[in-house]
Tab-separated table of N, CA and C in Angstrom:
chain	number	residue	atom	x	y	z
F	713	UNK	N	127.944	105.069	107.258
F	713	UNK	CA	127.755	104.217	105.898
F	713	UNK	C	126.740	105.051	104.963
F	714	UNK	N	127.239	105.037	103.703
F	714	UNK	CA	126.682	105.772	103.110
F	714	UNK	C	126.236	104.853	101.776
F	715	UNK	N	124.669	104.786	101.161
F	715	UNK	CA	124.800	104.027	100.001
F	715	UNK	C	125.011	104.512	98.626
F	716	UNK	N	125.036	103.997	97.870
F	716	UNK	CA	126.085	104.418	96.439
F	716	UNK	C	125.376	104.804	95.344
F	717	UNK	N	125.299	105.508	94.802
F	717	UNK	CA	124.547	106.341	94.221
F	717	UNK	C	123.978	105.300	93.200
F	718	UNK	N	124.529	104.519	92.374
F	718	UNK	CA	124.085	103.658	91.864
F	718	UNK	C	123.085	102.296	92.322
F	719	UNK	N	123.028	102.374	93.890
F	719	UNK	CA	122.168	101.419	94.162
F	719	UNK	C	120.862	102.693	94.219
F	720	UNK	N	120.886	103.674	94.816
F	720	UNK	CA	119.709	104.610	94.893
F	720	UNK	C	119.184	104.870	93.465
F	721	UNK	N	119.906	105.015	92.619
F	721	UNK	CA	119.051	104.913	91.109
F	721	UNK	C	118.344	103.846	90.759
F	722	UNK	N	119.264	102.477	91.057
F	722	UNK	CA	118.476	100.971	91.159
F	722	UNK	C	116.909	101.069	91.841
F	723	UNK	N	117.082	101.365	93.214
F	723	UNK	CA	115.803	101.592	93.904
F	723	UNK	C	114.760	102.234	93.118
F	724	UNK	N	114.986	103.591	92.601
F	724	UNK	CA	114.105	104.454	92.382
F	724	UNK	C	113.744	103.954	90.954
F	725	UNK	N	114.620	103.810	89.992
F	725	UNK	CA	114.206	102.783	88.587
F	725	UNK	C	113.010	101.625	88.909
F	726	UNK	N	113.631	100.898	89.933
F	726	UNK	CA	112.770	99.307	90.343
F	726	UNK	C	111.689	100.334	90.615
F	727	UNK	N	111.493	100.981	91.770
F	727	UNK	CA	109.842	101.839	92.482
F	727	UNK	C	109.250	102.112	90.848
F	728	UNK	N	109.419	103.151	89.964
F	728	UNK	CA	108.965	103.883	88.746
F	728	UNK	C	108.455	102.176	87.798
F	729	UNK	N	109.064	101.108	87.609
F	729	UNK	CA	109.107	99.765	87.262
F	729	UNK	C	107.879	98.973	87.392
F	730	UNK	N	107.772	99.538	88.987
F	730	UNK	CA	106.682	98.789	89.522
F	730	UNK	C	105.261	99.774	89.232
F	731	UNK	N	105.438	100.805	89.303
F	731	UNK	CA	104.619	101.986	89.229
F	731	UNK	C	103.909	101.542	87.666
F	732	UNK	N	104.475	101.575	86.946
F	732	UNK	CA	104.341	101.465	85.329
F	732	UNK	C	103.505	100.208	85.283
F	733	UNK	N	104.472	99.279	85.486
F	733	UNK	CA	103.338	97.876	85.242
F	733	UNK	C	102.065	97.938	86.007
F	734	UNK	N	101.955	98.329	87.207
F	734	UNK	CA	100.980	98.043	87.910
F	734	UNK	C	99.553	99.505	86.842
F	735	UNK	N	100.392	100.439	86.770
F	735	UNK	CA	99.420	101.433	86.090
F	735	UNK	C	98.913	100.876	84.314
F	736	UNK	N	99.845	100.084	84.152
F	736	UNK	CA	99.837	99.526	82.505
F	736	UNK	C	98.481	98.819	82.647
F	737	UNK	N	97.923	97.931	83.652
F	737	UNK	CA	97.013	96.875	83.733
F	737	UNK	C	95.328	98.166	83.608
F	738	UNK	N	95.759	99.087	83.868
F	738	UNK	CA	94.738	100.056	83.588
F	738	UNK	C	93.398	99.691	84.494
F	739	UNK	N	93.826	99.769	85.655
F	739	UNK	CA	92.674	98.627	87.090
F	739	UNK	C	91.673	99.780	87.072
F	740	UNK	N	90.372	99.392	86.885
F	740	UNK	CA	89.160	100.472	87.698
F	740	UNK	C	88.886	99.673	88.963
F	741	UNK	N	87.990	100.687	89.812
F	741	UNK	CA	87.269	100.501	90.974
F	741	UNK	C	86.209	100.952	91.153
F	742	UNK	N	85.205	100.043	91.800
F	742	UNK	CA	84.542	100.576	92.026
F	742	UNK	C	84.233	101.233	93.573
F	743	UNK	N	84.368	102.255	94.230
F	743	UNK	CA	84.798	103.316	95.509
F	743	UNK	C	83.651	102.922	96.058
F	744	UNK	N	82.148	102.621	95.542
F	744	UNK	CA	81.201	102.240	96.434
F	744	UNK	C	80.590	101.156	96.686
F	745	UNK	N	79.727	100.649	97.335
F	745	UNK	CA	79.216	99.751	97.378
F	745	UNK	C	77.538	99.744	96.713
F	746	UNK	N	77.259	100.759	96.474
F	746	UNK	CA	76.153	101.048	95.415
F	746	UNK	C	76.742	100.711	93.809
F	747	UNK	N	76.272	99.478	93.481
F	747	UNK	CA	76.497	99.023	91.936
F	747	UNK	C	75.737	99.785	90.956
F	748	UNK	N	74.834	100.801	91.090
F	748	UNK	CA	74.193	101.843	90.534
F	748	UNK	C	74.931	103.263	90.002
F	749	UNK	N	75.780	103.204	91.264
F	749	UNK	CA	76.608	104.520	90.979
F	749	UNK	C	77.951	104.622	90.147
F	750	UNK	N	78.206	105.821	89.721
F	750	UNK	CA	79.408	105.690	88.545
F	750	UNK	C	80.724	104.917	89.324
F	751	UNK	N	80.875	104.303	88.395
F	751	UNK	CA	82.623	103.848	88.511
F	751	UNK	C	83.569	104.863	88.414
F	752	UNK	N	84.773	104.670	89.298
F	752	UNK	CA	85.657	105.844	89.463
F	752	UNK	C	86.651	104.989	88.762
F	753	UNK	N	87.294	105.553	88.065
F	753	UNK	CA	88.688	104.185	87.203
F	753	UNK	C	89.966	105.376	88.095
F	754	UNK	N	91.062	105.001	88.330
F	754	UNK	CA	92.313	104.988	89.658
F	754	UNK	C	93.358	104.595	88.393
F	755	UNK	N	94.544	105.296	88.690
F	755	UNK	CA	95.586	105.010	88.104
F	755	UNK	C	96.356	104.015	88.368
F	756	UNK	N	96.257	103.975	90.046
F	756	UNK	CA	96.668	102.474	90.848
F	756	UNK	C	96.005	102.213	91.836
F	757	UNK	N	95.785	100.865	92.082
F	757	UNK	CA	94.952	100.137	93.178
F	757	UNK	C	95.861	99.640	93.850
F	758	UNK	N	96.150	100.216	95.319
F	758	UNK	CA	96.564	99.031	96.069
F	758	UNK	C	96.016	98.536	97.033
F	759	UNK	N	96.082	97.144	96.987
F	759	UNK	CA	95.269	96.470	98.094
F	759	UNK	C	96.174	95.999	99.444
F	760	UNK	N	95.633	96.165	100.404
F	760	UNK	CA	96.503	96.260	101.694
F	760	UNK	C	97.088	97.403	102.411
F	761	UNK	N	95.830	98.405	103.198
F	761	UNK	CA	96.694	99.463	103.546
F	761	UNK	C	97.636	99.103	105.391
F	762	UNK	N	98.777	98.228	104.456
F	762	UNK	CA	100.093	98.135	105.120
F	762	UNK	C	100.761	99.916	105.111
F	763	UNK	N	101.885	99.602	106.139
F	763	UNK	CA	102.690	100.631	105.830
F	763	UNK	C	103.361	100.774	104.593
F	764	UNK	N	103.350	99.401	103.966
F	764	UNK	CA	104.320	99.590	102.709
F	764	UNK	C	103.550	100.399	101.860
F	765	UNK	N	102.093	99.507	102.165
F	765	UNK	CA	100.877	100.102	100.910
F	765	UNK	C	100.642	101.668	101.076
F	766	UNK	N	100.213	102.289	102.065
F	766	UNK	CA	100.437	103.576	102.446
F	766	UNK	C	101.665	104.405	101.967
F	767	UNK	N	103.301	103.947	102.132
F	767	UNK	CA	104.068	104.833	101.836
F	767	UNK	C	103.949	104.424	99.942
F	768	UNK	N	103.489	103.912	99.361
F	768	UNK	CA	103.425	103.625	97.934
F	768	UNK	C	102.447	104.227	97.017
F	769	UNK	N	101.208	104.383	98.115
F	769	UNK	CA	100.108	105.535	97.525
F	769	UNK	C	100.822	106.736	97.963
F	770	UNK	N	101.198	107.037	99.161
F	770	UNK	CA	101.557	108.534	98.729
F	770	UNK	C	102.732	108.899	98.066
F	771	UNK	N	103.819	107.999	97.633
F	771	UNK	CA	104.352	108.398	96.597
F	771	UNK	C	104.322	108.356	95.265
F	772	UNK	N	103.262	107.412	95.322
F	772	UNK	CA	102.441	107.513	93.301
F	772	UNK	C	101.633	108.965	93.063
F	773	UNK	N	101.046	109.270	94.798
F	773	UNK	CA	100.421	110.763	94.651
F	773	UNK	C	101.003	111.733	94.214
F	774	UNK	N	102.255	111.705	94.856
F	774	UNK	CA	103.515	112.765	94.541
F	774	UNK	C	103.766	112.534	93.442
F	775	UNK	N	103.561	111.519	92.220
F	775	UNK	CA	104.016	111.081	91.092
F	775	UNK	C	103.283	111.922	90.388
F	776	UNK	N	101.840	112.019	90.933
F	776	UNK	CA	100.633	112.794	90.079
F	776	UNK	C	99.905	111.500	89.693
F	777	UNK	N	100.212	110.315	89.918
F	777	UNK	CA	98.851	109.303	89.906
F	777	UNK	C	97.795	109.499	90.633
F	778	UNK	N	96.713	108.891	90.489
F	778	UNK	CA	95.312	108.915	90.497
F	778	UNK	C	95.361	107.437	91.746
F	779	UNK	N	95.498	107.772	92.657
F	779	UNK	CA	95.540	106.394	93.725
F	779	UNK	C	94.486	106.297	94.831
F	780	UNK	N	94.027	104.755	94.806
F	780	UNK	CA	93.217	104.563	95.705
F	780	UNK	C	93.765	103.444	96.406
F	781	UNK	N	93.721	103.224	97.934
F	781	UNK	CA	93.430	102.361	98.837
F	781	UNK	C	92.894	101.431	99.259
F	782	UNK	N	92.908	100.157	99.288
F	782	UNK	CA	92.021	99.365	99.713
F	782	UNK	C	92.069	97.896	100.606
F	783	UNK	N	91.175	97.247	100.965
F	783	UNK	CA	91.996	96.054	101.443
F	783	UNK	C	90.813	95.428	102.505
F	784	UNK	N	90.830	94.286	103.381
F	784	UNK	CA	90.065	94.121	104.234
F	784	UNK	C	90.497	94.933	105.594
F	785	UNK	N	91.334	95.557	106.201
F	785	UNK	CA	91.726	96.160	107.348
F	785	UNK	C	90.914	96.878	107.483
F	786	UNK	N	90.454	97.513	108.530
F	786	UNK	CA	89.872	98.622	108.743
F	786	UNK	C	90.880	99.901	109.283
F	787	UNK	N	91.848	99.428	110.181
F	787	UNK	CA	93.285	99.884	110.508
F	787	UNK	C	94.279	99.886	109.665
F	788	UNK	N	94.439	101.052	109.373
F	788	UNK	CA	96.026	101.601	108.687
F	788	UNK	C	97.021	100.995	109.664
F	789	UNK	N	98.338	100.688	108.276
F	789	UNK	CA	99.670	100.542	108.853
F	789	UNK	C	100.066	99.110	109.286
F	790	UNK	N	99.130	98.244	109.100
F	790	UNK	CA	100.085	96.663	109.262
F	790	UNK	C	100.584	96.793	110.652
F	791	UNK	N	101.687	95.572	110.764
F	791	UNK	CA	102.203	95.137	111.874
F	791	UNK	C	102.875	97.083	112.534
F	792	UNK	N	103.433	97.948	111.946
F	792	UNK	CA	103.631	98.871	112.652
F	792	UNK	C	102.693	99.584	113.762
F	793	UNK	N	101.500	99.438	113.070
F	793	UNK	CA	99.989	99.932	114.070
F	793	UNK	C	99.384	98.757	114.701
F	794	UNK	N	99.949	97.649	114.461
F	794	UNK	CA	99.464	96.508	114.991
F	794	UNK	C	100.279	96.132	116.189
F	795	UNK	N	101.175	96.749	116.457
F	795	UNK	CA	102.152	96.412	117.857
F	795	UNK	C	103.699	96.387	117.568
F	796	UNK	N	104.126	96.198	116.552
F	796	UNK	CA	105.273	96.265	116.812
F	796	UNK	C	106.011	97.659	116.657
F	797	UNK	N	106.060	97.728	117.779
F	797	UNK	CA	106.284	99.547	117.736
F	797	UNK	C	107.939	99.891	118.260
F	798	UNK	N	109.059	98.951	118.228
F	798	UNK	CA	110.533	99.028	117.878
F	798	UNK	C	111.347	98.502	116.725
F	799	UNK	N	111.030	99.535	115.828
F	799	UNK	CA	111.230	99.086	114.745
F	799	UNK	C	112.338	100.064	114.067
F	800	UNK	N	113.308	98.956	113.183
F	800	UNK	CA	114.612	99.653	112.589
F	800	UNK	C	115.788	99.983	113.829
F	801	UNK	N	115.535	99.057	114.538
F	801	UNK	CA	116.751	99.750	115.799
F	801	UNK	C	117.757	99.576	115.252
F	802	UNK	N	118.303	99.135	113.778
F	802	UNK	CA	119.642	98.665	113.792
F	802	UNK	C	120.500	100.214	113.105
F	803	UNK	N	120.610	99.910	111.674
F	803	UNK	CA	121.207	101.025	111.598
F	803	UNK	C	120.448	102.020	110.512
F	804	UNK	N	120.387	103.139	111.459
F	804	UNK	CA	119.495	104.475	111.033
F	804	UNK	C	119.827	105.167	109.708
F	805	UNK	N	120.926	104.851	109.450
F	805	UNK	CA	122.136	105.430	107.883
F	805	UNK	C	120.783	104.924	106.956
F	806	UNK	N	120.531	103.831	106.717
F	806	UNK	CA	119.897	103.149	105.522
F	806	UNK	C	118.316	103.319	105.380
F	807	UNK	N	117.555	104.464	106.575
F	807	UNK	CA	116.542	104.501	106.604
F	807	UNK	C	115.845	105.970	105.715
F	808	UNK	N	115.698	106.382	105.092
F	808	UNK	CA	115.044	107.320	104.299
F	808	UNK	C	113.563	107.570	103.552
F	809	UNK	N	113.580	108.448	102.477
F	809	UNK	CA	112.305	108.164	102.343
F	809	UNK	C	110.828	108.817	103.229
F	810	UNK	N	110.209	108.110	102.426
F	810	UNK	CA	108.772	108.335	103.083
F	810	UNK	C	109.280	107.623	104.611
F	811	UNK	N	109.695	106.692	104.395
F	811	UNK	CA	110.047	105.582	105.955
F	811	UNK	C	110.866	106.661	106.959
F	812	UNK	N	111.562	107.808	106.619
F	812	UNK	CA	111.966	108.940	107.751
F	812	UNK	C	111.019	109.977	107.646
F	813	UNK	N	109.948	110.157	106.906
F	813	UNK	CA	109.280	110.836	107.224
F	813	UNK	C	108.227	110.589	108.061
F	814	UNK	N	108.032	109.136	108.306
F	814	UNK	CA	107.022	108.407	109.511
F	814	UNK	C	107.636	108.477	110.813
F	815	UNK	N	108.985	108.236	110.467
F	815	UNK	CA	109.813	108.312	111.883
F	815	UNK	C	109.757	110.045	112.516
F	816	UNK	N	109.887	110.973	111.722
F	816	UNK	CA	109.883	112.131	111.635
F	816	UNK	C	108.626	112.698	112.500
F	817	UNK	N	107.431	112.084	111.803
F	817	UNK	CA	106.336	112.279	112.205
F	817	UNK	C	105.914	111.559	113.486
F	818	UNK	N	106.474	110.375	113.734
F	818	UNK	CA	106.560	110.158	115.061
F	818	UNK	C	106.931	110.859	116.345
F	819	UNK	N	108.637	111.427	115.917
F	819	UNK	CA	108.589	112.226	116.997
F	819	UNK	C	108.077	113.373	116.943
F	820	UNK	N	107.697	113.796	116.218
F	820	UNK	CA	106.973	115.324	116.173
F	820	UNK	C	105.626	115.017	117.339
F	821	UNK	N	105.037	113.698	116.829
F	821	UNK	CA	103.907	113.536	118.060
F	821	UNK	C	104.333	113.583	119.314
F	822	UNK	N	105.600	112.549	119.632
F	822	UNK	CA	106.286	112.623	121.320
F	822	UNK	C	107.328	113.654	121.930
F	823	UNK	N	106.723	114.797	120.941
F	823	UNK	CA	107.580	115.785	120.970
F	823	UNK	C	106.620	117.061	121.953
F	824	UNK	N	105.755	116.501	121.658
F	824	UNK	CA	104.335	117.317	122.870
F	824	UNK	C	104.158	116.865	124.115
F	825	UNK	N	104.180	118.327	125.098
F	825	UNK	CA	104.125	117.736	126.454
F	825	UNK	C	103.046	116.738	126.910
F	826	UNK	N	102.391	116.898	126.038
F	826	UNK	CA	100.354	116.467	126.558
F	826	UNK	C	100.663	115.107	126.059
F	827	UNK	N	101.630	114.790	125.384
F	827	UNK	CA	101.348	112.937	124.913
F	827	UNK	C	101.643	112.481	126.292
F	828	UNK	N	102.444	112.824	127.101
F	828	UNK	CA	103.000	111.919	128.199
F	828	UNK	C	102.211	111.808	129.287
F	829	UNK	N	101.144	110.927	128.946
F	829	UNK	CA	100.223	110.840	130.175
F	829	UNK	C	100.711	109.591	131.306
F	830	UNK	N	101.593	108.523	130.737
F	830	UNK	CA	101.634	107.612	131.719
F	830	UNK	C	103.067	107.902	132.667
F	831	UNK	N	103.625	108.172	131.581
F	831	UNK	CA	105.248	108.237	132.309
F	831	UNK	C	105.814	109.714	131.880
F	832	UNK	N	106.709	110.279	132.671
F	832	UNK	CA	107.342	111.641	132.058
F	832	UNK	C	108.322	111.003	130.813
F	833	UNK	N	108.733	112.408	130.235
F	833	UNK	CA	109.163	112.142	128.706
F	833	UNK	C	110.319	112.169	129.582
F	834	UNK	N	110.691	112.432	130.888
F	834	UNK	CA	112.452	112.425	131.536
F	834	UNK	C	112.815	110.778	131.797
F	835	UNK	N	111.099	110.453	132.560
F	835	UNK	CA	111.860	109.103	133.032
F	835	UNK	C	111.553	108.417	131.916
F	836	UNK	N	111.349	108.315	130.800
F	836	UNK	CA	111.438	107.525	129.503
F	836	UNK	C	112.705	107.421	128.960
F	837	UNK	N	113.562	108.616	128.845
F	837	UNK	CA	114.682	109.045	128.281
F	837	UNK	C	114.754	108.914	126.941
F	838	UNK	N	116.175	108.774	126.376
F	838	UNK	CA	116.071	108.449	125.420
F	838	UNK	C	116.073	107.280	124.690
F	839	UNK	N	115.418	106.365	124.863
F	839	UNK	CA	115.709	104.902	124.513
F	839	UNK	C	114.936	105.113	123.015
F	840	UNK	N	115.676	105.551	122.040
F	840	UNK	CA	114.818	105.259	120.915
F	840	UNK	C	114.291	106.416	120.049
F	841	UNK	N	114.934	107.618	120.734
F	841	UNK	CA	113.829	108.676	120.718
F	841	UNK	C	115.398	110.053	120.550
F	842	UNK	N	114.980	110.951	120.060
F	842	UNK	CA	115.629	111.963	119.146
F	842	UNK	C	117.096	111.934	118.521
F	843	UNK	N	117.233	110.514	118.314
F	843	UNK	CA	118.327	110.857	117.701
F	843	UNK	C	118.207	111.896	116.168
F	844	UNK	N	119.442	112.324	115.345
F	844	UNK	CA	119.214	113.330	114.960
F	844	UNK	C	118.776	112.393	113.354
F	845	UNK	N	117.973	112.960	112.718
F	845	UNK	CA	117.670	112.059	111.161
F	845	UNK	C	118.617	111.757	110.639
F	846	UNK	N	118.785	110.745	109.504
F	846	UNK	CA	119.953	110.757	108.833
F	846	UNK	C	120.179	112.108	107.964
F	847	UNK	N	119.082	112.779	107.394
F	847	UNK	CA	119.421	113.676	106.429
F	847	UNK	C	119.675	114.708	107.104
F	848	UNK	N	120.105	114.697	108.431
F	848	UNK	CA	120.550	116.011	109.136
F	848	UNK	C	119.422	117.089	109.532
F	849	UNK	N	118.236	116.943	109.377
F	849	UNK	CA	117.446	117.724	108.810
F	849	UNK	C	116.325	117.104	110.172
F	850	UNK	N	115.936	118.131	111.289
F	850	UNK	CA	114.884	117.445	112.096
F	850	UNK	C	115.465	116.074	113.036
F	851	UNK	N	114.494	115.456	113.912
F	851	UNK	CA	114.796	114.576	114.455
F	851	UNK	C	113.805	113.182	114.186
F	852	UNK	N	114.200	112.063	114.791
F	852	UNK	CA	113.093	111.535	114.129
F	852	UNK	C	113.419	110.032	115.769
F	853	UNK	N	112.357	109.776	115.983
F	853	UNK	CA	111.756	108.706	116.983
F	853	UNK	C	111.826	107.100	116.364
F	854	UNK	N	112.132	106.424	116.637
F	854	UNK	CA	112.326	104.864	116.572
F	854	UNK	C	111.560	104.318	117.398
F	855	UNK	N	111.057	104.327	118.447
F	855	UNK	CA	109.856	103.660	119.127
F	855	UNK	C	108.681	104.302	118.867
F	856	UNK	N	107.376	103.593	119.207
F	856	UNK	CA	106.366	104.190	119.619
F	856	UNK	C	105.629	103.337	119.639
F	857	UNK	N	104.100	103.974	119.988
F	857	UNK	CA	103.116	102.798	120.356
F	857	UNK	C	102.178	102.547	119.132
F	858	UNK	N	101.470	101.910	118.880
F	858	UNK	CA	100.747	101.473	117.933
F	858	UNK	C	99.819	102.622	117.311
F	859	UNK	N	99.068	102.908	118.607
F	859	UNK	CA	98.220	104.208	117.855
F	859	UNK	C	98.499	105.265	117.535
F	860	UNK	N	99.524	105.583	117.877
F	860	UNK	CA	100.493	106.278	117.628
F	860	UNK	C	101.049	106.277	115.578
F	861	UNK	N	101.451	104.897	115.688
F	861	UNK	CA	101.791	104.872	114.293
F	861	UNK	C	100.003	105.138	113.139
F	862	UNK	N	98.772	104.736	113.849
F	862	UNK	CA	97.816	104.359	113.146
F	862	UNK	C	97.926	106.208	112.800
F	863	UNK	N	97.933	106.676	113.774
F	863	UNK	CA	97.248	107.773	113.517
F	863	UNK	C	98.286	108.477	112.897
F	864	UNK	N	99.611	108.418	112.398
F	864	UNK	CA	100.768	109.246	111.492
F	864	UNK	C	100.266	108.612	109.991
F	865	UNK	N	99.810	107.116	110.060
F	865	UNK	CA	99.149	106.841	109.009
F	865	UNK	C	98.069	107.226	108.771
F	866	UNK	N	97.081	107.754	109.250
F	866	UNK	CA	96.006	108.252	108.989
F	866	UNK	C	96.439	109.657	108.450
F	867	UNK	N	97.368	110.294	109.164
F	867	UNK	CA	97.523	111.528	108.675
F	867	UNK	C	98.542	111.919	107.275
F	868	UNK	N	99.230	110.874	107.030
F	868	UNK	CA	99.518	110.634	105.884
F	868	UNK	C	98.888	110.537	104.665
F	869	UNK	N	97.795	109.588	104.575
F	869	UNK	CA	96.677	109.702	103.544
F	869	UNK	C	95.976	110.771	103.504
F	870	UNK	N	95.488	111.330	105.095
F	870	UNK	CA	94.453	112.723	104.726
F	870	UNK	C	95.657	113.621	104.195
F	871	UNK	N	96.614	113.858	104.432
F	871	UNK	CA	97.150	115.127	104.017
F	871	UNK	C	97.696	114.811	101.871
F	872	UNK	N	97.647	114.011	101.826
F	872	UNK	CA	97.951	113.562	100.227
F	872	UNK	C	96.766	113.553	99.948
F	873	UNK	N	95.400	113.596	100.069
F	873	UNK	CA	94.220	113.572	99.972
F	873	UNK	C	93.858	112.152	99.018
F	874	UNK	N	94.360	110.482	99.612
F	874	UNK	CA	93.991	109.932	98.979
F	874	UNK	C	92.912	108.557	99.683
F	875	UNK	N	91.936	108.128	98.552
F	875	UNK	CA	91.050	107.951	99.581
F	875	UNK	C	91.010	106.544	99.804
F	876	UNK	N	90.456	105.889	100.762
F	876	UNK	CA	90.860	104.806	101.559
F	876	UNK	C	89.543	104.386	101.684
F	877	UNK	N	89.238	103.032	100.843
F	877	UNK	CA	88.352	101.847	101.324
F	877	UNK	C	88.399	100.600	101.864
F	878	UNK	N	88.406	100.768	103.153
F	878	UNK	CA	88.106	99.756	104.189
F	878	UNK	C	87.292	98.374	103.992
F	879	UNK	N	87.713	97.612	104.867
F	879	UNK	CA	86.797	96.452	104.983
F	879	UNK	C	86.282	96.127	103.532
F	880	UNK	N	87.292	95.687	102.330
F	880	UNK	CA	86.559	95.410	101.127
F	880	UNK	C	87.764	93.983	100.972
F	881	UNK	N	86.763	92.889	101.115
F	881	UNK	CA	87.656	91.594	100.599
F	881	UNK	C	87.373	91.296	99.236
F	882	UNK	N	88.563	90.481	98.736
F	882	UNK	CA	88.436	89.713	97.435
F	882	UNK	C	87.581	88.994	97.775
F	883	UNK	N	86.786	89.230	96.216
F	883	UNK	CA	85.834	88.132	95.884
F	883	UNK	C	86.846	86.287	95.424
F	884	UNK	N	86.776	85.761	96.154
F	884	UNK	CA	87.533	84.380	95.715
F	884	UNK	C	86.449	83.704	95.376
F	885	UNK	N	85.776	83.622	94.707
F	885	UNK	CA	84.692	82.609	94.480
F	885	UNK	C	84.778	82.344	92.968
């Protein structure tokens, strides 16, 4: 199944609109708890280091925006890193972009022999593993352990040099 070109164009335009809307507010953020320190201005502040938040930060950085991710969490990845490890087990044809990159990185992790400490790769079989990626390049794995997802998100943030400010709660007073 192939998505129509108009639908892809719509998704790209919607994402750009959201980014422009967010950056239009000219958000400022103090990246340190020391109020005497110099303030750093960002084009985009993402509150919530969920899988969607990390994907948005990576895309914004790739588009040249100065971005930071913050939120109350100490772990990255939201539900993906919190225990939802059997994801998108339906139609793989609709998965693309940064989500597909995530699943390819999951495959790369499990492709290493030293990864398999509790069972062998052979005994695990091909459950959710090793199917050809939708774009025809490389392989993707759709089933994973939470700590692996968190490490993939950490690596995405590190690879794109995106600052993370963890354990930052909104002041609701």
